[in-house]
Amino acid sequence: PGKCTITARLSDGTALSCAVTVTDNAALSRTSLSMKAGYTHRLGVSGLGGRTVHWSSGNSSVASVKDGVVTALKAGKCTITAQVQNGKSLKCKVTVKDAAKLSRTSLSLKVGGFQALKVVDRGNRAVTWSSSNSAVATVHGGMVVARKAGSCTVTASLSGGRKLTCKVTVSEKTK
């Protein structure tokens, strides 16, 4: 981008000039984006003409960016910037919502019974399961197994910090 003058000198000494203005037509594929936490979206830049782009996030705890791939991490807002080499700064406003939830928020089981829990809308986030009292109920990969009468809380901890809970009540088997 910029201005210059192109001059051609003829053999008779005449100079012919032409003023040239080169505009930066680099453009971002999106100027706003709404995403769910745990998901990704690729932003593109057109009109680069061989120039490189440096990507950055205004709040990398909400959304990160690498080579144009935006990863939504947790609920919030931020701005992704594509800084074009020797050119303009392109911006995309990102809103992240965290829609992750457990398939159940409460569970009643008899001793020896079991029930699978799933995290819905987790995207590509890892899940770590835990029980507040493994004597009452254990959990492995979302499968809750009732051990003895009582109550506890099963927690699904998502990478990025979000925790989802399910209240588990275990009762004795009826004879």
GROMACS .gro file of C-alpha atoms in nm:
model
  175
    1PRO     CA    1   0.000   0.000   0.000
    2GLY     CA    2   0.116   0.350  -0.074
    3LYS     CA    3   0.172   0.603  -0.352
    4CYS     CA    4   0.446   0.635  -0.611
    5THR     CA    5   0.512   0.787  -0.950
    6ILE     CA    6   0.622   0.576  -1.245
    7THR     CA    7   0.828   0.770  -1.498
    8ALA     CA    8   0.926   0.657  -1.850
    9ARG     CA    9   1.197   0.857  -2.031
   10LEU     CA   10   1.176   0.848  -2.409
   11SER     CA   11   1.483   0.860  -2.631
   12ASP     CA   12   1.403   1.220  -2.728
   13GLY     CA   13   1.421   1.319  -2.358
   14THR     CA   14   1.050   1.340  -2.299
   15ALA     CA   15   0.940   1.214  -1.960
   16LEU     CA   16   0.601   1.052  -1.918
   17SER     CA   17   0.476   1.008  -1.561
   18CYS     CA   18   0.190   0.825  -1.401
   19ALA     CA   19   0.085   0.857  -1.036
   20VAL     CA   20   0.003   0.516  -0.885
   21THR     CA   21  -0.186   0.452  -0.562
   22VAL     CA   22  -0.179   0.100  -0.424
   23THR     CA   23  -0.449   0.031  -0.169
   24ASP     CA   24  -0.443  -0.242   0.092
   25ASN     CA   25  -0.731  -0.469   0.002
   26ALA     CA   26  -0.655  -0.723   0.276
   27ALA     CA   27  -0.979  -0.833   0.440
   28LEU     CA   28  -1.070  -1.069   0.720
   29SER     CA   29  -1.325  -1.343   0.644
   30ARG     CA   30  -1.532  -1.243   0.951
   31THR     CA   31  -1.555  -0.924   1.157
   32SER     CA   32  -1.760  -1.086   1.433
   33LEU     CA   33  -1.792  -1.440   1.554
   34SER     CA   34  -2.007  -1.616   1.814
   35MET     CA   35  -1.872  -1.949   1.937
   36LYS     CA   36  -1.932  -2.215   2.199
   37ALA     CA   37  -1.647  -2.287   2.439
   38GLY     CA   38  -1.441  -2.586   2.329
   39TYR     CA   39  -1.491  -2.532   1.958
   40THR     CA   40  -1.269  -2.383   1.686
   41HIS     CA   41  -1.318  -2.164   1.379
   42ARG     CA   42  -1.067  -2.073   1.107
   43LEU     CA   43  -1.044  -1.707   1.008
   44GLY     CA   44  -0.899  -1.624   0.670
   45VAL     CA   45  -0.737  -1.315   0.525
   46SER     CA   46  -0.780  -1.235   0.157
   47GLY     CA   47  -0.581  -0.984  -0.048
   48LEU     CA   48  -0.246  -1.052   0.118
   49GLY     CA   49  -0.036  -1.039  -0.198
   50GLY     CA   50   0.233  -1.261  -0.041
   51ARG     CA   51   0.246  -1.068   0.287
   52THR     CA   52   0.251  -1.249   0.620
   53VAL     CA   53  -0.001  -1.212   0.903
   54HIS     CA   54   0.066  -1.199   1.278
   55TRP     CA   55  -0.232  -1.321   1.482
   56SER     CA   56  -0.313  -1.220   1.840
   57SER     CA   57  -0.596  -1.238   2.093
   58GLY     CA   58  -0.701  -0.949   2.312
   59ASN     CA   59  -0.787  -1.198   2.589
   60SER     CA   60  -0.623  -1.538   2.542
   61SER     CA   61  -0.812  -1.687   2.837
   62VAL     CA   62  -1.141  -1.637   2.645
   63ALA     CA   63  -1.018  -1.732   2.296
   64SER     CA   64  -0.675  -1.814   2.159
   65VAL     CA   65  -0.561  -1.793   1.798
   66LYS     CA   66  -0.285  -1.969   1.604
   67ASP     CA   67  -0.240  -1.936   1.229
   68GLY     CA   68  -0.596  -1.802   1.201
   69VAL     CA   69  -0.758  -2.087   1.397
   70VAL     CA   70  -0.959  -1.940   1.686
   71THR     CA   71  -1.017  -2.170   1.983
   72ALA     CA   72  -1.300  -2.069   2.217
   73LEU     CA   73  -1.188  -2.141   2.574
   74LYS     CA   74  -1.441  -1.991   2.816
   75ALA     CA   75  -1.737  -1.757   2.824
   76GLY     CA   76  -1.652  -1.393   2.756
   77LYS     CA   77  -1.560  -1.149   2.480
   78CYS     CA   78  -1.234  -1.063   2.309
   79THR     CA   79  -1.093  -0.926   1.986
   80ILE     CA   80  -0.880  -1.134   1.750
   81THR     CA   81  -0.636  -0.921   1.550
   82ALA     CA   82  -0.469  -1.009   1.221
   83GLN     CA   83  -0.179  -0.767   1.172
   84VAL     CA   84  -0.087  -0.771   0.802
   85GLN     CA   85   0.283  -0.717   0.724
   86ASN     CA   86   0.332  -0.353   0.614
   87GLY     CA   87  -0.044  -0.309   0.613
   88LYS     CA   88  -0.354  -0.268   0.811
   89SER     CA   89  -0.473  -0.428   1.132
   90LEU     CA   90  -0.784  -0.643   1.082
   91LYS     CA   91  -1.012  -0.720   1.376
   92CYS     CA   92  -1.277  -0.979   1.458
   93LYS     CA   93  -1.493  -0.943   1.770
   94VAL     CA   94  -1.544  -1.283   1.932
   95THR     CA   95  -1.818  -1.375   2.180
   96VAL     CA   96  -1.780  -1.709   2.355
   97LYS     CA   97  -2.068  -1.880   2.532
   98ASP     CA   98  -2.019  -2.191   2.742
   99ALA     CA   99  -2.312  -2.421   2.667
  100ALA     CA  100  -2.155  -2.731   2.826
  101LYS     CA  101  -2.384  -2.917   3.063
  102LEU     CA  102  -2.422  -3.262   3.213
  103SER     CA  103  -2.682  -3.500   3.075
  104ARG     CA  104  -2.822  -3.511   3.431
  105THR     CA  105  -2.787  -3.284   3.733
  106SER     CA  106  -2.923  -3.534   3.986
  107LEU     CA  107  -2.920  -3.908   4.003
  108SER     CA  108  -3.082  -4.167   4.232
  109LEU     CA  109  -2.935  -4.517   4.235
  110LYS     CA  110  -2.966  -4.836   4.438
  111VAL     CA  111  -2.646  -4.993   4.578
  112GLY     CA  112  -2.479  -5.182   4.291
  113GLY     CA  113  -2.660  -4.978   4.026
  114PHE     CA  114  -2.491  -4.763   3.764
  115GLN     CA  115  -2.569  -4.478   3.526
  116ALA     CA  116  -2.368  -4.307   3.253
  117LEU     CA  117  -2.331  -3.929   3.259
  118LYS     CA  118  -2.229  -3.732   2.952
  119VAL     CA  119  -2.104  -3.378   2.903
  120VAL     CA  120  -2.314  -3.219   2.629
  121ASP     CA  121  -2.160  -2.941   2.415
  122ARG     CA  122  -1.808  -2.980   2.554
  123GLY     CA  123  -1.640  -2.930   2.217
  124ASN     CA  124  -1.287  -3.067   2.214
  125ARG     CA  125  -1.226  -3.002   2.585
  126ALA     CA  126  -1.095  -3.286   2.798
  127VAL     CA  127  -1.310  -3.405   3.090
  128THR     CA  128  -1.181  -3.529   3.426
  129TRP     CA  129  -1.436  -3.704   3.646
  130SER     CA  130  -1.437  -3.718   4.027
  131SER     CA  131  -1.662  -3.813   4.318
  132SER     CA  132  -1.679  -3.619   4.643
  133ASN     CA  133  -1.719  -3.953   4.828
  134SER     CA  134  -1.598  -4.263   4.643
  135ALA     CA  135  -1.728  -4.485   4.925
  136VAL     CA  136  -2.082  -4.384   4.818
  137ALA     CA  137  -2.030  -4.370   4.439
  138THR     CA  138  -1.735  -4.392   4.202
  139VAL     CA  139  -1.710  -4.248   3.854
  140HIS     CA  140  -1.487  -4.354   3.563
  141GLY     CA  141  -1.528  -4.199   3.221
  142GLY     CA  142  -1.871  -4.071   3.320
  143MET     CA  143  -2.000  -4.408   3.444
  144VAL     CA  144  -2.132  -4.364   3.801
  145VAL     CA  145  -2.140  -4.681   4.012
  146ALA     CA  146  -2.334  -4.685   4.342
  147ARG     CA  147  -2.128  -4.841   4.627
  148LYS     CA  148  -2.321  -4.776   4.951
  149ALA     CA  149  -2.615  -4.573   5.078
  150GLY     CA  150  -2.552  -4.201   5.110
  151SER     CA  151  -2.504  -3.898   4.890
  152CYS     CA  152  -2.216  -3.736   4.706
  153THR     CA  153  -2.145  -3.504   4.418
  154VAL     CA  154  -1.996  -3.620   4.089
  155THR     CA  155  -1.796  -3.348   3.915
  156ALA     CA  156  -1.696  -3.322   3.549
  157SER     CA  157  -1.400  -3.083   3.529
  158LEU     CA  158  -1.346  -2.947   3.178
  159SER     CA  159  -1.010  -2.828   3.054
  160GLY     CA  160  -1.022  -2.451   3.081
  161GLY     CA  161  -1.159  -2.461   3.435
  162ARG     CA  162  -1.536  -2.514   3.405
  163LYS     CA  163  -1.687  -2.762   3.654
  164LEU     CA  164  -2.023  -2.935   3.610
  165THR     CA  165  -2.186  -3.124   3.896
  166CYS     CA  166  -2.444  -3.396   3.950
  167LYS     CA  167  -2.593  -3.472   4.293
  168VAL     CA  168  -2.594  -3.851   4.348
  169THR     CA  169  -2.816  -4.020   4.605
  170VAL     CA  170  -2.762  -4.390   4.672
  171SER     CA  171  -3.015  -4.601   4.863
  172GLU     CA  172  -3.007  -4.962   4.984
  173LYS     CA  173  -3.147  -5.233   4.758
  174THR     CA  174  -3.501  -5.334   4.843
  175LYS     CA  175  -3.514  -5.699   4.953
   0.00000   0.00000   0.00000
